[in-house]
PDB file of C-alpha atoms in Angstrom:
ATOM      1  CA  ASN A   2       0.119  -0.157  -0.190  1.00  0.00           C
ATOM      2  CA  ALA A   3       2.506   2.421  -0.912  1.00  0.00           C
ATOM      3  CA  GLU A   4       0.517   5.702  -1.374  1.00  0.00           C
ATOM      4  CA  TYR A   5       0.224   5.115   2.845  1.00  0.00           C
ATOM      5  CA  MET A   6       3.677   5.937   4.358  1.00  0.00           C
ATOM      6  CA  GLY A   7       2.838   8.557   6.521  1.00  0.00           C
ATOM      7  CA  VAL A   8       3.984   7.136   9.704  1.00  0.00           C
ATOM      8  CA  LEU A   9       6.660   9.263  11.802  1.00  0.00           C
ATOM      9  CA  LEU A  10       8.964   7.644  14.668  1.00  0.00           C
ATOM     10  CA  VAL A  11       9.127  10.242  17.588  1.00  0.00           C
ATOM     11  CA  THR A  12      11.804   9.941  20.452  1.00  0.00           C
ATOM     12  CA  ARG A  13      13.013  12.041  23.160  1.00  0.00           C
ATOM     13  CA  LEU A  14       9.188  12.777  24.445  1.00  0.00           C
ATOM     14  CA  PRO A  15       8.855  14.238  28.126  1.00  0.00           C
ATOM     15  CA  GLU A  16       8.082  11.898  31.024  1.00  0.00           C
ATOM     16  CA  GLY A  17       4.344  11.757  31.364  1.00  0.00           C
ATOM     17  CA  VAL A  18       3.327  12.259  27.870  1.00  0.00           C
ATOM     18  CA  THR A  19       0.219  11.378  26.468  1.00  0.00           C
ATOM     19  CA  THR A  20      -1.488  10.611  22.968  1.00  0.00           C
ATOM     20  CA  GLU A  21      -3.293  13.914  23.224  1.00  0.00           C
ATOM     21  CA  MET A  22      -0.766  15.733  24.115  1.00  0.00           C
ATOM     22  CA  VAL A  23       1.434  14.494  20.563  1.00  0.00           C
ATOM     23  CA  ALA A  24      -1.691  14.517  18.524  1.00  0.00           C
ATOM     24  CA  LYS A  25      -2.131  18.180  19.396  1.00  0.00           C
ATOM     25  CA  LEU A  26       1.167  19.275  18.574  1.00  0.00           C
ATOM     26  CA  PHE A  27       1.747  17.358  15.607  1.00  0.00           C
ATOM     27  CA  GLY A  28      -1.965  18.304  14.804  1.00  0.00           C
ATOM     28  CA  ALA A  29      -0.611  21.663  13.835  1.00  0.00           C
ATOM     29  CA  TYR A  30       0.871  20.738  11.258  1.00  0.00           C
ATOM     30  CA  GLY A  31      -0.794  18.331   9.526  1.00  0.00           C
ATOM     31  CA  ASP A  32      -4.021  15.375   9.895  1.00  0.00           C
ATOM     32  CA  VAL A  33      -3.311  13.101  12.983  1.00  0.00           C
ATOM     33  CA  MET A  34      -4.791   9.580  12.414  1.00  0.00           C
ATOM     34  CA  CYS A  35      -3.425   7.491  15.089  1.00  0.00           C
ATOM     35  CA  VAL A  36      -0.918   7.554  17.932  1.00  0.00           C
ATOM     36  CA  ARG A  37       0.875   4.840  19.953  1.00  0.00           C
ATOM     37  CA  ILE A  38       3.115   5.538  22.672  1.00  0.00           C
ATOM     38  CA  LEU A  39       5.359   2.505  22.809  1.00  0.00           C
ATOM     39  CA  TYR A  40       4.563   0.612  25.650  1.00  0.00           C
ATOM     40  CA  LYS A  41       8.753  -0.150  26.619  1.00  0.00           C
ATOM     41  CA  GLN A  42      10.089   2.925  25.810  1.00  0.00           C
ATOM     42  CA  ARG A  43       7.668   5.923  26.535  1.00  0.00           C
ATOM     43  CA  ASN A  44       9.528   8.434  25.611  1.00  0.00           C
ATOM     44  CA  GLN A  45       8.980   7.407  22.079  1.00  0.00           C
ATOM     45  CA  ALA A  46       6.106   7.046  19.724  1.00  0.00           C
ATOM     46  CA  LEU A  47       4.479   6.666  16.382  1.00  0.00           C
ATOM     47  CA  VAL A  48       2.542   8.905  14.943  1.00  0.00           C
ATOM     48  CA  GLU A  49       0.153   8.037  11.669  1.00  0.00           C
ATOM     49  CA  MET A  50      -0.440  10.938   9.600  1.00  0.00           C
ATOM     50  CA  ALA A  51      -3.178  11.055   6.670  1.00  0.00           C
ATOM     51  CA  ASP A  52      -0.239  10.860   4.134  1.00  0.00           C
ATOM     52  CA  THR A  53       3.112  11.676   3.196  1.00  0.00           C
ATOM     53  CA  MET A  54       2.564  15.501   2.834  1.00  0.00           C
ATOM     54  CA  HIS A  55       1.104  15.916   6.291  1.00  0.00           C
ATOM     55  CA  ALA A  56       3.630  13.773   7.585  1.00  0.00           C
ATOM     56  CA  ASN A  57       6.610  15.715   5.399  1.00  0.00           C
ATOM     57  CA  SER A  58       4.863  19.228   6.933  1.00  0.00           C
ATOM     58  CA  CYS A  59       5.315  17.722  10.748  1.00  0.00           C
ATOM     59  CA  LEU A  60       9.064  16.548   9.713  1.00  0.00           C
ATOM     60  CA  MET A  61       9.637  20.103   8.407  1.00  0.00           C
ATOM     61  CA  HIS A  62       8.289  22.145  11.178  1.00  0.00           C
ATOM     62  CA  LEU A  63       8.762  19.964  14.532  1.00  0.00           C
ATOM     63  CA  ASP A  64      11.712  18.337  13.941  1.00  0.00           C
ATOM     64  CA  LEU A  65      14.061  18.973  17.680  1.00  0.00           C
ATOM     65  CA  CYS A  66      10.897  21.283  18.542  1.00  0.00           C
ATOM     66  CA  PRO A  67      11.417  21.533  22.525  1.00  0.00           C
ATOM     67  CA  PHE A  68       8.649  19.718  24.063  1.00  0.00           C
ATOM     68  CA  GLY A  69       9.220  19.806  28.283  1.00  0.00           C
ATOM     69  CA  GLU A  70      12.843  19.471  28.900  1.00  0.00           C
ATOM     70  CA  ASP A  71      14.125  18.290  25.691  1.00  0.00           C
ATOM     71  CA  ARG A  72      13.715  18.645  22.476  1.00  0.00           C
ATOM     72  CA  ILE A  73      11.780  15.825  20.164  1.00  0.00           C
ATOM     73  CA  LYS A  74      13.675  14.379  16.895  1.00  0.00           C
ATOM     74  CA  ILE A  75      11.618  12.673  14.072  1.00  0.00           C
ATOM     75  CA  LEU A  76      12.030  10.293  11.690  1.00  0.00           C
ATOM     76  CA  PRO A  77      10.330   8.402   8.940  1.00  0.00           C
ATOM     77  CA  SER A  78       9.199   5.009  10.053  1.00  0.00           C
ATOM     78  CA  LYS A  79       9.537   1.721   8.489  1.00  0.00           C
ATOM     79  CA  HIS A  80       5.751   1.371   9.236  1.00  0.00           C
ATOM     80  CA  LEU A  81       2.830   1.637   6.713  1.00  0.00           C
ATOM     81  CA  SER A  82       0.631   2.258   9.586  1.00  0.00           C
ATOM     82  CA  VAL A  83       0.435   2.172  13.298  1.00  0.00           C
ATOM     83  CA  GLN A  84      -1.498  -1.225  14.365  1.00  0.00           C
ATOM     84  CA  ARG A  85      -4.507  -0.199  16.768  1.00  0.00           C
ATOM     85  CA  PRO A  86      -5.008  -2.227  19.964  1.00  0.00           C
ATOM     86  CA  SER A  87      -7.253  -4.888  19.988  1.00  0.00           C
ATOM     87  CA  PRO A  88     -10.006  -4.667  22.301  1.00  0.00           C
ATOM     88  CA  GLY A  89      -8.698  -5.542  26.517  1.00  0.00           C
ATOM     89  CA  ASP A  90      -5.079  -4.991  25.165  1.00  0.00           C
ATOM     90  CA  VAL A  91      -3.139  -3.880  27.857  1.00  0.00           C
ATOM     91  CA  GLU A  92      -1.109  -1.135  25.883  1.00  0.00           C
ATOM     92  CA  SER A  93      -5.039   0.004  24.756  1.00  0.00           C
ATOM     93  CA  GLY A  94      -4.005   3.433  26.796  1.00  0.00           C
ATOM     94  CA  PHE A  95      -1.117   3.780  25.047  1.00  0.00           C
ATOM     95  CA  CYS A  96      -2.597   3.943  21.380  1.00  0.00           C
ATOM     96  CA  VAL A  97      -5.747   6.216  20.614  1.00  0.00           C
ATOM     97  CA  ASP A  98      -7.405   6.724  16.686  1.00  0.00           C
ATOM     98  CA  TYR A  99      -7.624  10.255  15.855  1.00  0.00           C
ATOM     99  CA  SER A 100      -9.296   9.736  12.230  1.00  0.00           C
ATOM    100  CA  SER A 101     -12.533  10.838  13.251  1.00  0.00           C
ATOM    101  CA  ASN A 102     -11.757  13.534  15.726  1.00  0.00           C
ATOM    102  CA  ARG A 103     -12.163  16.629  13.724  1.00  0.00           C
ATOM    103  CA  ALA A 104     -10.138  18.859  16.211  1.00  0.00           C
ATOM    104  CA  MET A 105      -7.004  17.126  15.174  1.00  0.00           C
ATOM    105  CA  HIS A 106      -7.906  17.518  11.489  1.00  0.00           C
ATOM    106  CA  ARG A 107      -7.329  21.419  10.307  1.00  0.00           C
ATOM    107  CA  PHE A 108      -6.291  20.367   7.136  1.00  0.00           C
ATOM    108  CA  ARG A 109      -9.045  18.373   5.323  1.00  0.00           C
ATOM    109  CA  SER A 110      -8.568  20.224   2.324  1.00  0.00           C
ATOM    110  CA  PRO A 111      -5.252  20.034   0.161  1.00  0.00           C
ATOM    111  CA  THR A 112      -6.118  23.484  -0.938  1.00  0.00           C
ATOM    112  CA  ALA A 113      -7.091  24.616   2.813  1.00  0.00           C
ATOM    113  CA  LYS A 114      -5.528  28.079   3.575  1.00  0.00           C
ATOM    114  CA  VAL A 115      -4.224  26.926   7.040  1.00  0.00           C
ATOM    115  CA  TRP A 116      -1.436  25.180   4.314  1.00  0.00           C
ATOM    116  CA  ARG A 117      -0.213  28.753   3.478  1.00  0.00           C
ATOM    117  CA  ASN A 118       0.079  29.959   7.035  1.00  0.00           C
ATOM    118  CA  LEU A 119       2.720  27.312   8.787  1.00  0.00           C
ATOM    119  CA  HIS A 120       5.437  28.517  10.741  1.00  0.00           C
ATOM    120  CA  LYS A 121       7.688  26.370  13.211  1.00  0.00           C
ATOM    121  CA  PRO A 122       7.399  26.382  16.497  1.00  0.00           C
ATOM    122  CA  SER A 123       8.095  30.008  18.369  1.00  0.00           C
ATOM    123  CA  PRO A 124       7.134  32.054  21.357  1.00  0.00           C
ATOM    124  CA  LEU A 125       4.275  33.273  19.440  1.00  0.00           C
ATOM    125  CA  LEU A 126       1.040  31.922  19.292  1.00  0.00           C
ATOM    126  CA  HIS A 127      -2.068  32.873  16.565  1.00  0.00           C
ATOM    127  CA  VAL A 128      -5.317  32.405  18.562  1.00  0.00           C
ATOM    128  CA  ALA A 129      -8.675  32.109  16.569  1.00  0.00           C
ATOM    129  CA  GLY A 130     -12.532  31.176  17.680  1.00  0.00           C
ATOM    130  CA  ILE A 131     -12.624  33.902  20.287  1.00  0.00           C
ATOM    131  CA  PRO A 132     -16.242  34.137  21.554  1.00  0.00           C
ATOM    132  CA  ASP A 133     -17.948  37.670  21.051  1.00  0.00           C
ATOM    133  CA  GLY A 134     -16.771  39.480  24.543  1.00  0.00           C
ATOM    134  CA  THR A 135     -14.179  37.879  25.662  1.00  0.00           C
ATOM    135  CA  ALA A 136     -12.200  39.768  28.232  1.00  0.00           C
ATOM    136  CA  GLU A 137      -8.443  39.887  26.846  1.00  0.00           C
ATOM    137  CA  ASP A 138      -7.817  38.873  31.333  1.00  0.00           C
ATOM    138  CA  THR A 139     -10.121  35.759  30.737  1.00  0.00           C
ATOM    139  CA  LEU A 140      -7.326  34.337  27.776  1.00  0.00           C
ATOM    140  CA  MET A 141      -4.494  35.388  29.511  1.00  0.00           C
ATOM    141  CA  ALA A 142      -5.429  33.560  32.334  1.00  0.00           C
ATOM    142  CA  ILE A 143      -5.881  30.233  30.079  1.00  0.00           C
ATOM    143  CA  PHE A 144      -2.799  30.783  28.582  1.00  0.00           C
ATOM    144  CA  GLY A 145      -0.814  32.068  31.402  1.00  0.00           C
ATOM    145  CA  VAL A 146      -1.506  28.522  33.158  1.00  0.00           C
ATOM    146  CA  PHE A 147       1.338  26.834  30.588  1.00  0.00           C
ATOM    147  CA  GLY A 148       3.492  29.841  31.718  1.00  0.00           C
ATOM    148  CA  ARG A 149       4.432  33.466  31.277  1.00  0.00           C
ATOM    149  CA  VAL A 150       2.274  35.737  28.539  1.00  0.00           C
ATOM    150  CA  VAL A 151       4.600  38.133  27.778  1.00  0.00           C
ATOM    151  CA  SER A 152       2.345  40.152  25.451  1.00  0.00           C
ATOM    152  CA  PHE A 153      -1.267  39.720  24.335  1.00  0.00           C
ATOM    153  CA  SER A 154      -3.242  41.557  21.517  1.00  0.00           C
ATOM    154  CA  PHE A 155      -6.431  41.344  19.702  1.00  0.00           C
ATOM    155  CA  PHE A 156      -6.545  41.849  16.323  1.00  0.00           C
ATOM    156  CA  ALA A 157      -7.197  45.401  15.530  1.00  0.00           C
ATOM    157  CA  THR A 158     -10.073  44.271  12.692  1.00  0.00           C
ATOM    158  CA  ASP A 159     -11.412  41.372  14.188  1.00  0.00           C
ATOM    159  CA  ARG A 160     -11.856  40.605  18.437  1.00  0.00           C
ATOM    160  CA  HIS A 161     -12.260  36.492  17.642  1.00  0.00           C
ATOM    161  CA  MET A 162      -8.529  36.184  16.757  1.00  0.00           C
ATOM    162  CA  ALA A 163      -5.461  37.478  18.878  1.00  0.00           C
ATOM    163  CA  TYR A 164      -1.555  36.820  18.847  1.00  0.00           C
ATOM    164  CA  VAL A 165      -0.284  36.201  22.411  1.00  0.00           C
ATOM    165  CA  GLU A 166       3.203  35.842  22.917  1.00  0.00           C
ATOM    166  CA  MET A 167       4.433  33.076  25.614  1.00  0.00           C
ATOM    167  CA  ALA A 168       7.941  33.596  27.390  1.00  0.00           C
ATOM    168  CA  SER A 169       9.695  30.893  25.475  1.00  0.00           C
ATOM    169  CA  THR A 170       8.770  28.783  22.711  1.00  0.00           C
ATOM    170  CA  SER A 171       8.616  25.350  24.904  1.00  0.00           C
ATOM    171  CA  GLU A 172       6.167  27.543  27.037  1.00  0.00           C
ATOM    172  CA  ALA A 173       4.224  27.870  23.480  1.00  0.00           C
ATOM    173  CA  VAL A 174       4.251  24.411  23.095  1.00  0.00           C
ATOM    174  CA  ALA A 175       2.756  23.727  26.304  1.00  0.00           C
ATOM    175  CA  ALA A 176       0.074  26.676  25.716  1.00  0.00           C
ATOM    176  CA  LEU A 177      -0.816  24.726  22.201  1.00  0.00           C
ATOM    177  CA  ILE A 178      -1.359  21.417  23.270  1.00  0.00           C
ATOM    178  CA  GLY A 179      -3.663  22.775  26.489  1.00  0.00           C
ATOM    179  CA  CYS A 180      -5.734  25.855  24.776  1.00  0.00           C
ATOM    180  CA  HIS A 181      -6.227  24.232  21.335  1.00  0.00           C
ATOM    181  CA  ASP A 182      -9.613  23.201  21.457  1.00  0.00           C
ATOM    182  CA  ALA A 183     -10.498  24.461  24.934  1.00  0.00           C
ATOM    183  CA  PRO A 184     -14.002  25.261  25.189  1.00  0.00           C
ATOM    184  CA  VAL A 185     -14.350  29.105  25.804  1.00  0.00           C
ATOM    185  CA  ILE A 186     -18.320  30.665  26.124  1.00  0.00           C
ATOM    186  CA  GLY A 187     -19.745  27.436  24.351  1.00  0.00           C
ATOM    187  CA  MET A 188     -16.576  27.725  21.393  1.00  0.00           C
ATOM    188  CA  ALA A 189     -13.397  25.447  21.048  1.00  0.00           C
ATOM    189  CA  LEU A 190     -10.157  27.691  20.810  1.00  0.00           C
ATOM    190  CA  ARG A 191      -8.140  27.420  17.312  1.00  0.00           C
ATOM    191  CA  VAL A 192      -4.127  27.870  18.474  1.00  0.00           C
ATOM    192  CA  SER A 193      -1.728  27.810  15.784  1.00  0.00           C
ATOM    193  CA  PHE A 194       2.324  29.216  15.913  1.00  0.00           C
ATOM    194  CA  ALA A 195       2.484  32.494  14.344  1.00  0.00           C
ATOM    195  CA  LYS A 196       5.515  34.441  12.381  1.00  0.00           C
ATOM    196  CA  PRO A 197       7.660  35.546  14.692  1.00  0.00           C
ATOM    197  CA  ARG A 198       7.596  39.227  14.522  1.00  0.00           C
ATOM    198  CA  HIS A 199      10.882  40.161  13.233  1.00  0.00           C
ATOM    199  CA  GLN A 200      10.289  37.346  10.113  1.00  0.00           C
ATOM    200  CA  ARG A 201       7.144  39.985   9.268  1.00  0.00           C
ATOM    201  CA  ASP A 202       7.586  42.751   6.257  1.00  0.00           C
TER     202      ASP A 202
END
């Protein structure tokens, strides 16, 4: 099945990492189908992406990304897919199928606008899906759980979007994982990495 070679091996994951944490991080750069944390090497995981384009996007943007106290290393895997656990499997909690989880699928169309706005992890986050009337203090408190918020600014033309700058890339990674799809007044936040200010025109 030559067209289905979108599996990545991820190493140097932090202690206590969960499949959802991995899925949210990789979901910022492609659609995640399945995550299996290796039962006997829990600092490693296999991540099955929708296809090679999605997998290559993760490779390009996330290799050596700070995550916890280390930087993750990503390699293409020889596996064609990630084996799903059978019912009652002792490893079932370490393998989750995300193929029907819309929160992990931002790239459903190959022409989706989101493909044109991908940037490597940095301290600056782009936040969308902010409900009407949400106060700056509310959002700063949500993101502040994951580190120090250096700056916050709503878009001048659209208060449903904002930039949140964290103190470090590592804290921004934690904030994206913790805040993407978080419910705020009945809506789910959408969080992605933004182009660093010094790289803008």
